[in-house]
Each structure stands twice: as structure tokens, then as C-alpha cells.
């Protein structure tokens, strides 16, 4: 205001006292050992719930399992995953290491720095398909299926 109304000749420079504490490094991905450990532990828990015939808990455990797998294969933050909708996802064929795989292209990700998009690694596709099958969704792109992928049970 003061600058626009010629009350001051230049804009003052404000020092961001937190700037030195911020990091520009991306979050490191899981290494294969960490990924397998996480994957097998959460899957073992879901399978145990099913084996004990605790179907409601098993369904929730499998939802959590797929939530973690999609997160680990996209790098998306928990809040971004919680707001992701089926309509934001497109399944794409991708060639990785000379092999054809299906990956997820996710758009409209509401994150810390605005709306973004990302492409998953190959593990996310199977988790996404399991969610569709578990919820008996016929066409996840239809407007009546504009639900959030991760349901709050």
C-alpha cells in the first residue's frame, strides 16, 4: 500500500528467519528392503484379520494396505491421498525397463504448493484395482463414482 501510494520509495526486504531451516531436498524413497518390510508387515496384518474371520476389520486393513501401497508408489503425502478422487486417476500403459506395465497418472492433487499431478510407479496400479474390486465399482470414471479413493471408515 505504502509503495503503491508513493509513501515509500522502495519496498523493504524482510528476512525469513525460517528460511535456513527449510529443506529443498525431496523426501527419500524407500529402499527395496524397507519397501518389502512395510509391504509384508501390513499385508500380514490384513491377512490375519481375514483368517480370524474379522471381516469388517479385514476390509479396513486391506483398505489401509492399499492406501500405504499407493502412497509408497506415488510419494504423495497422507493429506494428498485423503483428498484424491477416482476421477483424478487415469490408468496408463508405460514401458519400464523394456517391459509393459500399468501406472497411475494422478491429477488435481491438492498439495502444499497448489494443485499438482504425478505418475505412480508400477505397484500402485494393483492397489488401485483392488480398491475398485473391493467396492464393486463398475466404471470409476463415471460422475456418480466421484468418491474419494481412500474412504474414511
Short mmCIF file of C-alpha atoms in Angstrom, two decimals:
data_model
loop_
_atom_site.label_atom_id
_atom_site.label_comp_id
_atom_site.label_asym_id
_atom_site.label_seq_id
_atom_site.Cartn_x
_atom_site.Cartn_y
_atom_site.Cartn_z
CA UNK A 1 0.00 0.00 0.00
CA UNK A 2 2.67 2.47 1.04
CA UNK A 3 4.80 1.75 -2.03
CA UNK A 4 1.81 1.89 -4.42
CA UNK A 5 0.82 5.28 -2.99
CA UNK A 6 4.39 6.67 -3.15
CA UNK A 7 4.65 6.94 0.63
CA UNK A 8 7.92 4.98 0.49
CA UNK A 9 10.48 4.89 -2.33
CA UNK A 10 11.40 1.19 -2.14
CA UNK A 11 9.98 -1.97 -0.71
CA UNK A 12 11.79 -3.12 2.42
CA UNK A 13 13.46 -6.50 2.34
CA UNK A 14 12.21 -8.85 5.01
CA UNK A 15 14.46 -11.65 6.17
CA UNK A 16 12.76 -15.02 6.53
CA UNK A 17 14.10 -16.32 9.82
CA UNK A 18 12.86 -19.83 8.98
CA UNK A 19 14.42 -19.98 5.52
CA UNK A 20 17.64 -21.55 6.79
CA UNK A 21 15.64 -24.31 8.50
CA UNK A 22 13.69 -25.29 5.39
CA UNK A 23 14.95 -28.01 3.14
CA UNK A 24 14.66 -28.23 -0.60
CA UNK A 25 15.62 -31.90 -0.65
CA UNK A 26 12.83 -34.26 -1.69
CA UNK A 27 11.78 -36.97 0.71
CA UNK A 28 13.95 -40.04 0.13
CA UNK A 29 12.11 -43.04 -1.32
CA UNK A 30 12.00 -46.37 0.45
CA UNK A 31 14.84 -48.67 -0.50
CA UNK A 32 13.75 -52.14 -1.62
CA UNK A 33 14.36 -53.69 1.80
CA UNK A 34 12.27 -51.04 3.58
CA UNK A 35 9.51 -51.30 1.00
CA UNK A 36 9.32 -55.09 1.29
CA UNK A 37 9.33 -54.90 5.09
CA UNK A 38 6.46 -52.38 5.10
CA UNK A 39 4.57 -54.24 2.39
CA UNK A 40 4.80 -57.65 4.05
CA UNK A 41 4.00 -56.41 7.59
CA UNK A 42 0.83 -54.57 6.62
CA UNK A 43 -0.29 -57.39 4.30
CA UNK A 44 0.34 -59.97 7.02
CA UNK A 45 -1.87 -57.93 9.39
CA UNK A 46 -4.73 -57.74 6.85
CA UNK A 47 -4.44 -61.46 6.09
CA UNK A 48 -4.53 -62.24 9.84
CA UNK A 49 -7.75 -60.24 10.26
CA UNK A 50 -9.31 -62.19 7.38
CA UNK A 51 -8.08 -65.51 8.77
CA UNK A 52 -9.63 -64.71 12.17
CA UNK A 53 -12.90 -64.05 10.33
CA UNK A 54 -12.96 -60.41 11.45
CA UNK A 55 -14.27 -59.32 8.06
CA UNK A 56 -15.05 -55.71 8.95
CA UNK A 57 -11.57 -55.26 10.37
CA UNK A 58 -10.05 -57.18 7.47
CA UNK A 59 -11.74 -54.88 4.95
CA UNK A 60 -10.37 -51.84 6.76
CA UNK A 61 -6.94 -53.45 6.99
CA UNK A 62 -6.92 -54.13 3.23
CA UNK A 63 -8.01 -50.52 2.59
CA UNK A 64 -5.10 -49.36 4.76
CA UNK A 65 -2.76 -51.72 2.95
CA UNK A 66 -3.75 -50.30 -0.44
CA UNK A 67 -3.52 -46.74 0.96
CA UNK A 68 0.08 -47.40 2.03
CA UNK A 69 0.98 -49.11 -1.27
CA UNK A 70 -0.41 -46.23 -3.34
CA UNK A 71 1.38 -43.72 -1.10
CA UNK A 72 4.68 -45.58 -1.28
CA UNK A 73 4.43 -45.85 -5.07
CA UNK A 74 3.48 -42.21 -5.69
CA UNK A 75 5.31 -40.26 -2.99
CA UNK A 76 2.06 -38.48 -2.18
CA UNK A 77 1.57 -37.13 1.32
CA UNK A 78 -1.20 -38.55 3.53
CA UNK A 79 -3.36 -35.44 3.13
CA UNK A 80 -2.97 -35.60 -0.66
CA UNK A 81 -4.02 -39.26 -0.64
CA UNK A 82 -7.02 -38.49 1.57
CA UNK A 83 -8.37 -35.94 -0.92
CA UNK A 84 -7.65 -37.93 -4.11
CA UNK A 85 -10.79 -38.92 -6.05
CA UNK A 86 -11.35 -41.72 -8.55
CA UNK A 87 -11.95 -39.11 -11.24
CA UNK A 88 -8.40 -37.80 -10.68
CA UNK A 89 -6.85 -41.11 -11.81
CA UNK A 90 -6.05 -42.34 -15.31
CA UNK A 91 -4.50 -45.76 -15.90
CA UNK A 92 -1.67 -45.57 -18.44
CA UNK A 93 0.44 -48.21 -20.15
CA UNK A 94 4.12 -47.44 -19.65
CA UNK A 95 7.28 -49.16 -20.78
CA UNK A 96 9.70 -49.55 -17.88
CA UNK A 97 12.96 -51.46 -18.33
CA UNK A 98 11.71 -52.79 -21.69
CA UNK A 99 8.56 -54.25 -20.09
CA UNK A 100 4.97 -53.01 -20.35
CA UNK A 101 3.39 -52.00 -17.06
CA UNK A 102 0.32 -50.11 -15.95
CA UNK A 103 0.85 -46.95 -13.92
CA UNK A 104 -1.46 -44.33 -12.49
CA UNK A 105 -1.45 -40.75 -13.71
CA UNK A 106 -2.99 -38.74 -10.88
CA UNK A 107 -4.11 -35.16 -11.48
CA UNK A 108 -5.65 -32.42 -9.32
CA UNK A 109 -3.56 -33.32 -6.29
CA UNK A 110 -4.27 -30.61 -3.75
CA UNK A 111 -0.92 -30.24 -2.01
CA UNK A 112 1.14 -27.75 -0.07
CA UNK A 113 2.18 -25.94 -3.24
CA UNK A 114 -1.13 -25.90 -5.11
CA UNK A 115 -2.61 -28.46 -7.48
CA UNK A 116 -0.15 -30.90 -8.96
CA UNK A 117 -0.04 -34.21 -10.78
CA UNK A 118 2.14 -37.28 -10.50
CA UNK A 119 2.80 -40.59 -12.16
CA UNK A 120 2.99 -43.65 -9.95
CA UNK A 121 5.43 -46.48 -10.01
CA UNK A 122 4.09 -49.89 -11.06
CA UNK A 123 2.99 -51.08 -7.59
CA UNK A 124 0.17 -48.52 -7.30
CA UNK A 125 -1.92 -49.93 -10.14
CA UNK A 126 -2.69 -53.25 -8.43
CA UNK A 127 -3.67 -51.46 -5.20
CA UNK A 128 -5.96 -49.14 -7.14
CA UNK A 129 -7.60 -52.09 -8.91
CA UNK A 130 -8.14 -53.89 -5.58
CA UNK A 131 -9.95 -50.83 -4.20
CA UNK A 132 -12.21 -50.78 -7.28
CA UNK A 133 -12.96 -54.51 -6.94
CA UNK A 134 -13.49 -54.39 -3.18
CA UNK A 135 -16.02 -51.56 -3.56
CA UNK A 136 -17.66 -53.20 -6.60
CA UNK A 137 -17.25 -50.10 -8.76
CA UNK A 138 -18.17 -50.70 -12.41
CA UNK A 139 -16.70 -47.58 -14.02
CA UNK A 140 -14.55 -45.49 -11.72
CA UNK A 141 -14.52 -42.55 -14.16
CA UNK A 142 -18.31 -42.07 -14.16
CA UNK A 143 -19.59 -38.95 -12.45
CA UNK A 144 -21.61 -40.94 -9.91
CA UNK A 145 -18.38 -42.59 -8.76
CA UNK A 146 -16.67 -39.29 -7.82
CA UNK A 147 -15.92 -40.67 -4.38
CA UNK A 148 -12.66 -40.33 -2.58
CA UNK A 149 -10.36 -43.28 -3.15
CA UNK A 150 -9.45 -43.57 0.50
CA UNK A 151 -12.71 -43.78 2.41
CA UNK A 152 -12.95 -42.60 5.98
CA UNK A 153 -14.44 -45.62 7.71
#
